[in-house]
Coordinates of C-alpha atoms and ligand atoms in Angstrom, one line a residue:
X279 CA 168.3 123.3 29.0
X280 CA 165.2 125.3 28.2
X281 CA 163.9 128.0 30.2
X282 CA 160.7 125.7 31.6
X283 CA 160.9 125.8 35.4
X284 CA 162.9 122.4 36.1
X285 CA 160.0 120.5 38.6
X286 CA 161.9 116.6 39.7
X287 CA 159.7 114.0 41.9
X288 CA 160.9 111.0 44.3
X289 CA 158.8 108.3 43.9
X290 CA 159.5 105.8 47.1
X291 CA 157.1 102.6 47.0
X292 CA 156.0 102.3 51.0
X293 CA 157.5 98.6 50.7
X294 CA 160.1 99.1 53.8
X295 CA 161.8 101.7 55.8
X296 CA 163.8 103.8 52.7
X297 CA 167.5 102.9 52.3
X298 CA 170.5 104.8 52.8
X299 CA 170.4 105.2 48.6
X300 CA 167.1 105.9 48.5
X301 CA 167.7 108.4 50.5
X302 CA 171.1 110.3 48.4
X303 CA 168.3 109.7 45.7
X304 CA 166.1 111.9 46.9
X305 CA 168.9 113.6 47.9
X306 CA 169.9 114.9 44.4
X307 CA 166.8 115.0 43.8
X308 CA 166.5 118.7 46.2
X309 CA 170.0 119.3 45.6
X310 CA 169.3 119.5 41.4
X311 CA 165.6 121.0 42.2
X312 CA 166.6 124.4 44.7
X313 CA 169.9 124.4 42.6
X314 CA 167.7 125.0 39.2
X315 CA 165.3 126.8 41.6
X316 CA 162.8 125.2 40.5
X317 CA 160.1 121.9 42.9
X318 CA 160.9 118.5 44.7
X319 CA 157.3 116.6 44.7
X320 CA 157.2 114.1 46.7
X321 CA 155.0 111.3 45.2
X322 CA 154.0 107.9 47.1
X323 CA 153.8 104.8 44.7
X324 CA 152.2 102.6 47.0
X325 CA 149.9 100.6 43.7
X326 CA 151.3 97.5 44.5
X327 CA 149.0 96.2 47.5
X328 CA 150.6 92.9 48.2
X329 CA 154.1 94.1 48.8
X330 CA 152.7 98.1 51.2
X331 CA 153.8 97.9 54.2
X332 CA 152.3 100.1 56.9
X333 CA 154.5 102.3 58.8
X334 CA 156.6 102.9 55.3
X335 CA 154.8 105.8 54.6
X336 CA 155.9 107.7 57.4
X337 CA 158.7 106.5 57.8
X338 CA 159.8 107.2 54.6
X339 CA 158.6 111.1 55.9
X340 CA 160.0 111.5 58.6
X341 CA 163.1 110.3 57.4
X342 CA 163.9 113.6 54.7
X343 CA 162.4 115.8 57.6
X344 CA 165.6 114.5 59.9
X345 CA 168.0 115.4 56.5
X346 CA 166.4 118.4 55.9
X347 CA 165.2 117.7 53.0
X348 CA 161.5 119.0 52.6
X349 CA 159.5 118.9 49.9
X350 CA 157.6 121.7 47.7
X351 CA 155.4 119.5 46.9
X352 CA 153.9 116.0 48.4
X353 CA 153.3 116.7 51.6
X354 CA 152.2 119.7 53.4
X355 CA 154.0 121.4 56.2
X356 CA 152.5 119.2 58.6
X357 CA 154.0 116.0 57.5
X358 CA 150.7 114.9 55.2
X359 CA 149.8 114.3 52.0
X360 CA 148.1 116.3 50.2
X361 CA 144.9 115.5 49.6
X362 CA 143.4 117.0 47.2
X363 CA 144.6 120.2 44.4
X364 CA 144.9 123.7 45.6
X365 CA 146.2 126.2 43.8
X366 CA 149.4 125.4 46.0
X367 CA 149.3 121.7 44.9
X368 CA 147.4 121.9 41.3
X369 CA 148.8 118.0 41.0
X370 CA 147.4 117.1 44.0
X371 CA 147.2 114.2 45.2
X372 CA 150.0 112.6 45.5
X373 CA 149.7 109.5 47.1
X374 CA 148.8 107.2 44.0
X375 CA 146.2 104.6 45.4
X376 CA 144.5 108.2 45.9
X377 CA 144.7 108.9 42.2
X378 CA 143.3 105.5 41.0
X379 CA 140.5 106.5 38.7
X380 CA 143.0 108.8 36.5
X381 CA 144.7 105.4 35.0
X382 CA 142.3 103.7 33.8
X383 CA 141.2 105.6 31.0
X384 CA 145.4 106.4 30.3
X385 CA 145.1 102.2 29.5
X386 CA 142.5 102.6 27.6
X387 CA 143.4 105.2 24.9
X388 CA 146.5 103.0 24.5
X389 CA 144.2 100.0 23.4
X390 CA 142.3 101.9 21.6
X391 CA 146.0 103.1 19.5
X392 CA 146.7 99.8 19.0
X393 CA 149.9 100.4 21.9
X394 CA 148.2 98.2 24.5
X395 CA 145.7 95.2 24.3
X396 CA 143.8 92.9 26.7
X397 CA 145.7 89.6 27.7
X398 CA 143.1 87.1 29.6
X399 CA 145.9 84.3 30.7
X400 CA 145.3 83.1 34.4
X401 CA 148.2 83.3 36.7
X402 CA 147.6 79.7 36.5
X403 CA 147.9 79.3 32.4
X404 CA 151.4 81.5 32.9
X405 CA 152.9 79.9 35.6
X406 CA 152.2 76.7 33.5
X407 CA 154.2 78.3 30.4
X408 CA 157.3 79.3 32.7
X409 CA 158.1 75.8 34.2
X410 CA 157.1 74.8 31.2
X411 CA 160.0 76.4 29.8
X412 CA 162.1 76.0 32.8
X413 CA 162.0 72.0 32.1
X414 CA 163.7 73.4 28.7
X415 CA 166.1 75.5 30.0
X416 CA 164.4 78.4 28.7
X417 CA 162.8 81.7 30.0
X418 CA 159.3 82.4 29.1
X419 CA 158.3 85.5 28.6
X420 CA 155.6 87.2 27.5
X421 CA 157.0 89.3 24.4
X422 CA 156.3 90.0 20.6
X423 CA 156.2 86.1 19.7
X424 CA 154.6 84.5 22.5
X425 CA 151.7 87.5 22.7
X426 CA 150.1 85.6 19.2
X427 CA 149.9 82.2 21.1
X428 CA 148.6 83.2 24.6
X429 CA 144.3 84.4 25.4
X430 CA 144.7 88.5 24.3
X431 CA 142.6 90.9 22.5
X432 CA 145.4 90.3 19.4
X433 CA 143.8 86.7 19.3
X434 CA 140.5 85.7 20.3
X435 CA 137.9 87.1 18.6
X436 CA 136.7 90.6 18.7
X437 CA 133.1 89.1 20.9
X438 CA 135.2 86.6 22.6
X439 CA 137.4 89.4 24.1
X440 CA 134.2 91.3 25.0
X441 CA 132.1 88.9 26.6
X442 CA 135.2 88.1 28.9
X443 CA 135.8 92.2 30.0
X444 CA 132.6 92.2 30.5
X445 CA 131.8 88.7 32.5
X446 CA 134.9 88.3 34.5
X447 CA 137.9 90.6 35.9
X448 CA 141.3 88.7 35.6
X449 CA 142.3 90.4 32.8
X450 CA 145.0 92.7 32.4
X451 CA 146.5 95.3 29.5
X452 CA 149.9 94.9 28.5
X453 CA 151.8 97.0 26.6
X454 CA 152.3 95.9 23.1
X455 CA 155.9 95.8 21.8
X456 CA 156.5 97.0 18.2
X457 CA 158.5 94.4 16.1
X458 CA 162.3 94.6 15.8
X459 CA 162.3 98.9 16.3
X460 CA 165.8 100.4 18.2
X461 CA 164.3 102.9 20.6
X462 CA 167.1 105.5 20.9
X463 CA 166.9 107.1 24.4
X464 CA 169.0 109.2 26.4
X465 CA 171.3 109.5 29.8
X466 CA 172.4 112.5 31.7
X467 CA 175.0 110.2 33.5
X468 CA 175.1 107.2 30.8
X469 CA 175.1 109.0 28.3
X470 CA 172.6 107.6 24.5
X471 CA 172.1 104.6 24.8
X472 CA 169.8 101.7 22.1
X473 CA 167.9 99.0 22.8
X474 CA 166.0 97.0 20.4
X475 CA 162.5 96.1 21.2
X476 CA 162.2 92.7 20.2
X477 CA 164.3 92.0 24.1
X478 CA 161.5 93.6 25.6
X479 CA 158.4 91.5 27.5
X480 CA 155.4 93.5 27.0
X481 CA 154.8 94.3 30.5
X482 CA 151.4 94.4 31.9
X483 CA 149.6 97.8 32.6
X484 CA 147.0 98.0 34.2
X485 CA 145.3 95.4 36.4
X486 CA 141.3 94.8 36.3
X487 CA 141.2 92.6 39.9
X488 CA 142.6 95.5 41.8
X489 CA 141.8 98.0 39.4
X490 CA 144.7 99.8 39.8
X491 CA 148.2 100.5 37.4
X492 CA 151.4 98.9 37.6
X493 CA 154.2 101.0 38.6
X494 CA 154.9 102.0 34.4
X495 CA 151.4 103.1 33.8
X496 CA 151.1 104.4 37.0
X497 CA 155.1 106.5 37.2
X498 CA 154.5 107.6 33.6
X499 CA 151.5 109.5 34.0
X500 CA 152.4 110.8 36.8
X501 CA 155.8 111.9 35.7
X502 CA 153.4 113.7 32.5
X503 CA 150.9 115.5 35.0
X504 CA 152.6 117.2 37.6
X505 CA 155.1 118.2 34.3
X506 CA 158.5 117.0 35.9
X507 CA 161.2 117.2 33.8
X508 CA 163.9 115.7 35.2
X509 CA 163.4 111.8 36.9
X510 CA 166.8 111.5 38.6
X511 CA 166.1 107.9 40.3
X512 CA 168.4 104.5 40.7
X513 CA 170.2 102.6 38.3
X514 CA 167.7 98.9 39.0
X515 CA 164.9 101.4 36.7
X516 CA 167.2 102.0 33.7
X517 CA 165.7 98.7 32.7
X518 CA 162.2 99.9 32.4
X519 CA 163.9 102.9 29.7
X520 CA 163.2 101.7 27.3
X521 CA 159.2 101.1 28.4
X522 CA 158.6 104.0 29.4
X523 CA 160.4 106.1 25.9
X524 CA 158.1 104.4 24.2
X525 CA 154.7 104.8 26.6
X526 CA 156.0 108.5 26.3
X527 CA 156.0 108.3 22.3
X528 CA 152.6 105.7 22.9
X529 CA 150.4 108.2 24.8
X530 CA 151.8 111.7 22.3
X531 CA 154.2 112.9 24.9
X532 CA 157.1 113.1 23.9
X533 CA 158.3 116.9 23.9
X534 CA 157.6 117.0 27.3
X535 CA 159.2 114.4 28.4
X536 CA 161.9 114.2 30.5
X537 CA 165.8 114.2 30.4
X538 CA 166.3 111.4 32.5
X539 CA 169.7 110.2 34.2
X540 CA 169.8 106.9 36.9
X541 CA 172.2 106.5 39.5
X542 CA 174.8 104.2 40.6
X543 CA 174.7 101.5 43.2
X544 CA 176.2 101.6 46.5
X545 CA 178.2 98.8 47.0
X546 CA 179.3 97.2 49.9
X547 CA 182.5 98.7 52.0
X548 CA 184.6 95.6 50.1
X549 CA 182.9 96.9 46.3
X550 CA 181.3 93.2 45.6
X551 CA 177.6 93.7 45.0
X552 CA 174.9 96.1 46.2
X553 CA 174.5 97.6 50.0
X554 CA 171.3 96.1 50.8
X555 CA 169.6 96.0 53.7
X556 CA 170.5 93.4 55.9
X557 CA 174.1 94.3 55.3
X558 CA 174.0 96.8 58.0
X559 CA 173.2 94.9 60.9
X560 CA 175.8 91.8 59.5
X561 CA 178.1 94.1 59.0
X562 CA 178.3 96.4 62.0
X563 CA 176.5 99.9 60.9
X564 CA 173.4 101.4 60.1
X565 CA 171.7 101.3 56.0
X566 CA 168.6 103.4 57.5
X567 CA 168.2 106.7 58.2
X568 CA 165.9 106.0 61.2
X569 CA 166.0 103.0 63.2
X570 CA 163.5 100.9 62.2
X571 CA 161.4 97.2 63.8
X572 CA 159.7 95.4 61.7
X573 CA 156.0 93.5 61.3
X574 CA 158.6 90.7 64.0
X575 CA 159.7 92.6 65.8
X576 CA 163.2 92.8 64.8
X577 CA 165.3 95.7 64.8
X578 CA 167.4 97.8 62.3
X579 CA 170.3 100.7 63.7
X580 CA 169.3 103.8 62.0
X581 CA 172.4 106.6 61.3
X582 CA 169.8 109.0 64.0
X583 CA 169.5 106.6 66.7
X584 CA 173.3 105.7 66.2
X585 CA 174.3 109.4 66.9
X586 CA 175.1 110.6 64.0
X587 CA 174.3 114.0 62.9
X588 CA 172.2 114.7 59.6
X589 CA 173.1 116.9 58.2
X590 CA 177.0 114.2 58.6
X591 CA 174.8 111.7 57.0
X592 CA 173.8 114.3 54.2
X593 CA 177.3 115.4 53.9
X594 CA 178.6 111.7 53.5
X595 CA 175.6 110.8 51.1
X596 CA 176.2 113.5 49.3
X597 CA 179.8 112.3 48.3
X598 CA 178.3 108.4 47.8
X599 CA 178.3 108.7 43.7
X600 CA 179.4 112.5 43.2
X601 CA 182.8 114.5 43.3
X602 CA 182.9 118.7 42.9
X603 CA 185.6 118.4 41.0
X604 CA 188.1 119.9 43.6
X605 CA 189.7 118.7 47.4
X606 CA 186.6 119.9 49.3
X607 CA 184.7 117.6 51.6
X608 CA 182.8 119.2 54.2
X609 CA 179.5 121.3 52.3
X610 CA 177.1 122.5 54.3
X611 CA 173.1 122.0 52.5
X612 CA 173.1 125.0 51.1
X613 CA 176.9 125.0 49.5
X614 CA 176.1 121.4 48.5
X615 CA 173.0 123.0 46.4
X616 CA 175.7 125.6 45.0
X617 CA 178.2 123.1 43.9
X618 CA 176.3 120.2 42.9
X619 CA 175.8 119.2 39.6
X620 CA 174.6 115.5 37.6
X621 CA 177.9 115.5 35.1
X622 CA 179.6 115.2 37.7
X623 CA 178.1 111.8 39.6
X624 CA 179.6 108.9 38.9
X625 CA 178.6 105.5 36.4
X626 CA 180.2 103.1 38.1
X627 CA 178.9 102.4 41.9
X628 CA 179.7 103.5 44.5
X629 CA 181.6 101.7 47.5
X630 CA 180.3 102.4 51.5
X631 CA 182.7 103.0 53.7
X632 CA 181.7 102.8 57.3
X633 CA 184.3 104.0 59.0
X634 CA 184.7 107.6 56.1
X635 CA 180.8 108.2 57.7
X636 CA 182.1 108.0 61.2
X637 CA 185.1 111.3 60.6
X638 CA 182.1 112.9 58.6
X639 CA 180.0 113.0 61.7
X640 CA 183.7 113.4 64.0
X641 CA 183.9 116.3 61.9
X642 CA 180.4 117.9 61.7
X643 CA 181.1 117.4 65.7
X644 CA 184.4 119.8 66.2
X645 CA 182.2 121.9 64.2
X646 CA 179.8 122.6 67.4
X647 CA 180.1 125.0 69.5
X648 CA 181.0 123.4 73.4
X649 CA 178.0 125.6 74.5
X650 CA 176.1 123.2 71.9
X651 CA 177.3 120.0 72.8
X652 CA 177.5 120.7 76.2
X653 CA 174.0 120.0 76.0
X654 CA 173.6 117.7 74.3
X655 CA 175.8 115.7 77.1
X656 CA 173.0 117.1 79.2
X657 CA 170.4 113.8 78.7
X658 CA 173.2 111.3 78.0
X659 CA 175.0 112.3 81.5
X660 CA 170.9 111.8 82.6
X661 CA 170.4 108.3 81.6
X662 CA 173.1 107.5 83.2
X663 CA 171.7 108.5 86.5
X664 CA 173.8 111.4 86.3
X665 CA 172.5 114.2 88.6
X666 CA 173.5 116.8 86.6
X667 CA 172.3 119.8 89.0
X668 CA 175.5 119.8 90.3
X669 CA 177.5 120.4 86.9
X670 CA 177.7 123.6 85.5
X671 CA 177.1 124.8 82.3
X672 CA 180.5 126.2 82.5
X673 CA 182.2 122.9 83.6
X674 CA 180.1 121.1 80.8
X675 CA 182.0 123.0 78.4
X676 CA 185.2 122.8 79.3
X677 CA 185.2 119.3 79.4
X678 CA 183.3 118.7 76.3
X679 CA 186.1 121.0 74.8
X680 CA 188.9 118.3 76.2
X681 CA 186.5 115.0 74.8
X682 CA 184.8 115.9 71.7
X683 CA 188.6 115.7 70.2
X684 CA 188.5 111.7 71.2
X685 CA 185.0 111.5 69.9
X686 CA 183.1 110.4 66.8
X687 CA 179.3 111.4 68.8
X688 CA 178.3 113.1 71.3
X689 CA 177.3 108.9 72.6
X690 CA 181.3 108.4 72.9
X691 CA 181.2 111.5 75.7
X692 CA 179.9 109.2 78.2
X693 CA 182.7 106.0 77.4
X694 CA 185.5 108.5 77.6
X695 CA 184.2 110.2 80.5
X696 CA 182.6 108.5 83.2
X697 CA 184.9 108.5 85.7
X698 CA 184.5 112.4 86.0
X699 CA 181.4 111.7 87.3
X700 CA 181.2 108.3 89.7
X701 CA 184.3 106.9 91.2
X702 CA 185.7 103.8 89.3
X703 CA 183.6 100.1 92.1
X704 CA 186.7 98.0 90.8
X705 CA 190.0 98.3 89.1
X706 CA 191.7 95.7 86.3
X707 CA 193.3 93.5 87.0
X708 CA 195.6 93.5 85.0
X709 CA 196.9 97.0 85.4
X710 CA 196.9 96.0 89.6
X711 CA 199.4 93.8 88.8
X712 CA 201.7 95.9 86.3
X713 CA 201.8 98.8 89.0
X714 CA 200.7 98.2 92.3
X715 CA 203.9 96.7 93.6
X716 CA 205.1 97.7 97.0
X717 CA 207.9 100.5 96.1
X718 CA 205.5 101.9 94.0
X719 CA 202.0 102.1 96.6
X720 CA 204.4 103.8 98.2
X721 CA 205.3 106.5 96.4
X722 CA 201.6 106.8 95.4
X723 CA 201.3 107.6 99.0
X724 CA 204.3 110.5 98.8
X725 CA 202.4 111.7 95.3
X726 CA 199.0 111.7 97.6
X727 CA 201.1 113.9 100.2
X728 CA 202.6 116.0 98.1
X729 CA 199.0 116.7 96.8
X730 CA 197.8 117.9 99.4
X731 CA 199.5 120.6 100.1
X732 CA 199.4 121.7 97.0
X733 CA 197.1 124.6 95.6
X734 CA 194.7 122.9 92.4
X735 CA 192.6 124.9 91.1
X736 CA 189.2 123.1 90.0
X737 CA 187.1 122.9 87.1
X738 CA 185.6 125.6 85.6
X739 CA 187.9 128.0 86.5
X740 CA 188.4 130.7 83.7
X741 CA 192.2 130.2 83.2
X742 CA 191.5 126.2 83.1
X743 CA 194.8 125.9 80.3
X744 CA 196.6 127.5 83.0
X745 CA 195.4 126.1 85.5
X746 CA 196.2 122.1 84.2
X747 CA 199.3 123.5 83.3
X748 CA 200.5 124.5 86.5
X749 CA 199.2 121.2 88.6
X750 CA 201.0 118.9 85.4
X751 CA 204.1 120.9 85.9
X752 CA 204.0 120.9 89.5
X753 CA 203.7 116.9 89.6
X754 CA 205.9 116.2 86.9
X755 CA 208.3 118.6 88.5
X756 CA 207.7 116.0 92.6
X757 CA 207.9 113.2 90.3
X758 CA 211.5 113.7 88.6
X759 CA 212.9 115.4 91.7
X760 CA 212.5 112.2 93.3
X761 CA 213.7 110.1 90.8
X762 CA 210.5 107.9 89.9
X763 CA 209.4 106.5 86.9
X764 CA 207.1 109.0 85.6
X765 CA 205.1 106.4 83.3
X766 CA 204.6 104.2 86.5
X767 CA 203.8 107.2 88.9
X768 CA 200.7 108.5 86.0
X769 CA 199.2 105.0 85.2
X770 CA 198.6 104.2 88.9
X771 CA 197.4 107.0 89.8
X772 CA 195.0 106.1 86.4
X773 CA 194.0 103.2 87.5
X774 CA 193.3 104.9 90.7
X775 CA 191.4 107.9 88.7
X776 CA 189.5 105.5 86.1
X777 CA 189.7 101.9 87.3
X778 CA 191.9 101.3 84.0
X779 CA 194.9 102.9 83.5
X780 CA 193.5 104.3 80.4
X781 CA 191.7 107.8 79.9
X782 CA 192.7 112.0 79.8
X783 CA 196.1 113.3 81.3
X784 CA 196.1 113.1 85.0
X785 CA 196.3 116.9 85.7
X786 CA 193.1 117.3 83.5
X787 CA 191.6 114.5 85.2
X788 CA 192.2 116.4 88.4
X789 CA 191.1 120.2 87.3
X790 CA 187.3 117.5 86.0
X791 CA 187.1 115.7 89.4
X792 CA 188.7 118.1 92.1
X793 CA 191.1 118.2 94.6
X794 CA 189.1 115.8 97.6
X795 CA 187.5 113.4 95.3
X796 CA 191.3 112.9 94.0
X797 CA 192.6 112.4 96.8
X798 CA 189.6 110.3 98.3
X799 CA 189.7 107.8 95.0
X800 CA 193.5 107.6 95.7
X801 CA 192.4 106.7 99.5
X802 CA 189.9 104.2 98.7
X803 CA 192.2 102.8 96.0
X804 CA 195.5 102.4 97.8
X805 CA 193.3 100.6 101.2
X806 CA 191.0 98.4 98.5
X807 CA 194.6 96.6 97.0
X808 CA 195.9 96.8 100.1
X809 CA 193.3 95.2 102.0
X810 CA 193.3 92.8 97.7
X811 CA 197.3 91.6 97.6
Ligands
LIG1133 N1 158.3 103.5 42.9 C1 160.2 103.5 42.3 C2 160.0 103.0 43.4 O1 160.0 102.9 44.6 C3 160.1 105.0 41.1 C4 161.1 104.7 40.6 C5 161.5 105.9 39.8 O2 161.8 106.9 40.2 O3 160.9 106.0 38.9 O4 162.4 103.2 43.5

């Protein structure tokens, strides 16, 4: 590798929300740049006005920010696109629609040097050709053979070409693929690739109708002007690589041609096919970093809104297609920067595992301090109508320490512990049938009397563990002394405290709801269940 400063770019088209595969591409570019102490550039490729989706660019910027992937160029500190070149951003602007005046001269230069030609066929004429080929079970391509029989500057007289250029604007500039030449290419992940130019079609590079370049021209010209040294992008662009190589050659930019790495696709959880934008809603997991609402008002879920920590999302994505060569799975962004290398990026598709994604989040959740978790829990409690003023930070910290073991997300905290904050309004019918035998109810009355007489330490007590285990010993001791079935008594108590025979340990529940509330809940349940019977 030369000593040149590495410059990479993430170049999304604002045609919709960024898929998690796109975030992975951005991440690998970012890691590569950081590791090499190079530059990471965000360029918006918006030359296809037909596919432009309002809000998509903002979505991309916000997603990268949420992930902690900050570009060195392309977006200023305030999140806006940089529109004019400056010392810090000499290659601005970074939105291709704002670079419109740049491209035409490059397209014309190719025509003048014999690497491209003007094509005048209307879309109706080309459609007719396609239909005709289809009826013969063939596919029409504008290539080194068909171009000889079509309306272009290679076939029409010079004056006619000039007249059409001056009088009409429904013409394009197409790349003139050389005949029967082998293009030799190298990919950092896939190795050496060769392709014969006769298999390629003459792609449109520039369109007079809107005065805009197509992806290929704009992409290559900008990579050159922005001094990009390494292109790391999705596998779907691999078929474009021969054309890009030929363009670098035609412009005489081979010396500074970037190196290329094409990342394999993300696959569906069953490994059958590409993970598509629709899979998430169909299979019940997010495929987008953030929630997205389309023009029809349809909502797609996002990792952020589902309660993922961005660090967990990034960690999961990094390992989806790259392996560190060790058993280590948990990496901070800084650790990823140190460990990442393109030669450990896998060639085959990476199968997405939604359960593993949850596991990553759980790991990050457990890494948070109890205080941080308690702070995250407060707004969730408020949303559920709980007056959080009644609970001290210490109380919530102790509760979080206990429930985090059972949660993947802080959003799960409420599901796991709602009954600590609100008494049950009803009791599960099948649990009543199972546990509320007259004999058991009689025993529970005695348990209640026993609890009433027992000294109970309540949350937040400084020695929580000790308080809970003392209570547990006393309670289980009392049940054993009487020769009652442990499971029946404990599950009945749980039913009374929770509303169903599920939940945290009984001693923990009593510790958190307090003695008075525990006694109240037993009385209320005994009364309600006796009346209903
Ligand atoms: N605009 C292309 C995209 O949307 C960029 C491909 C590339 O990185 O060259 O993916």
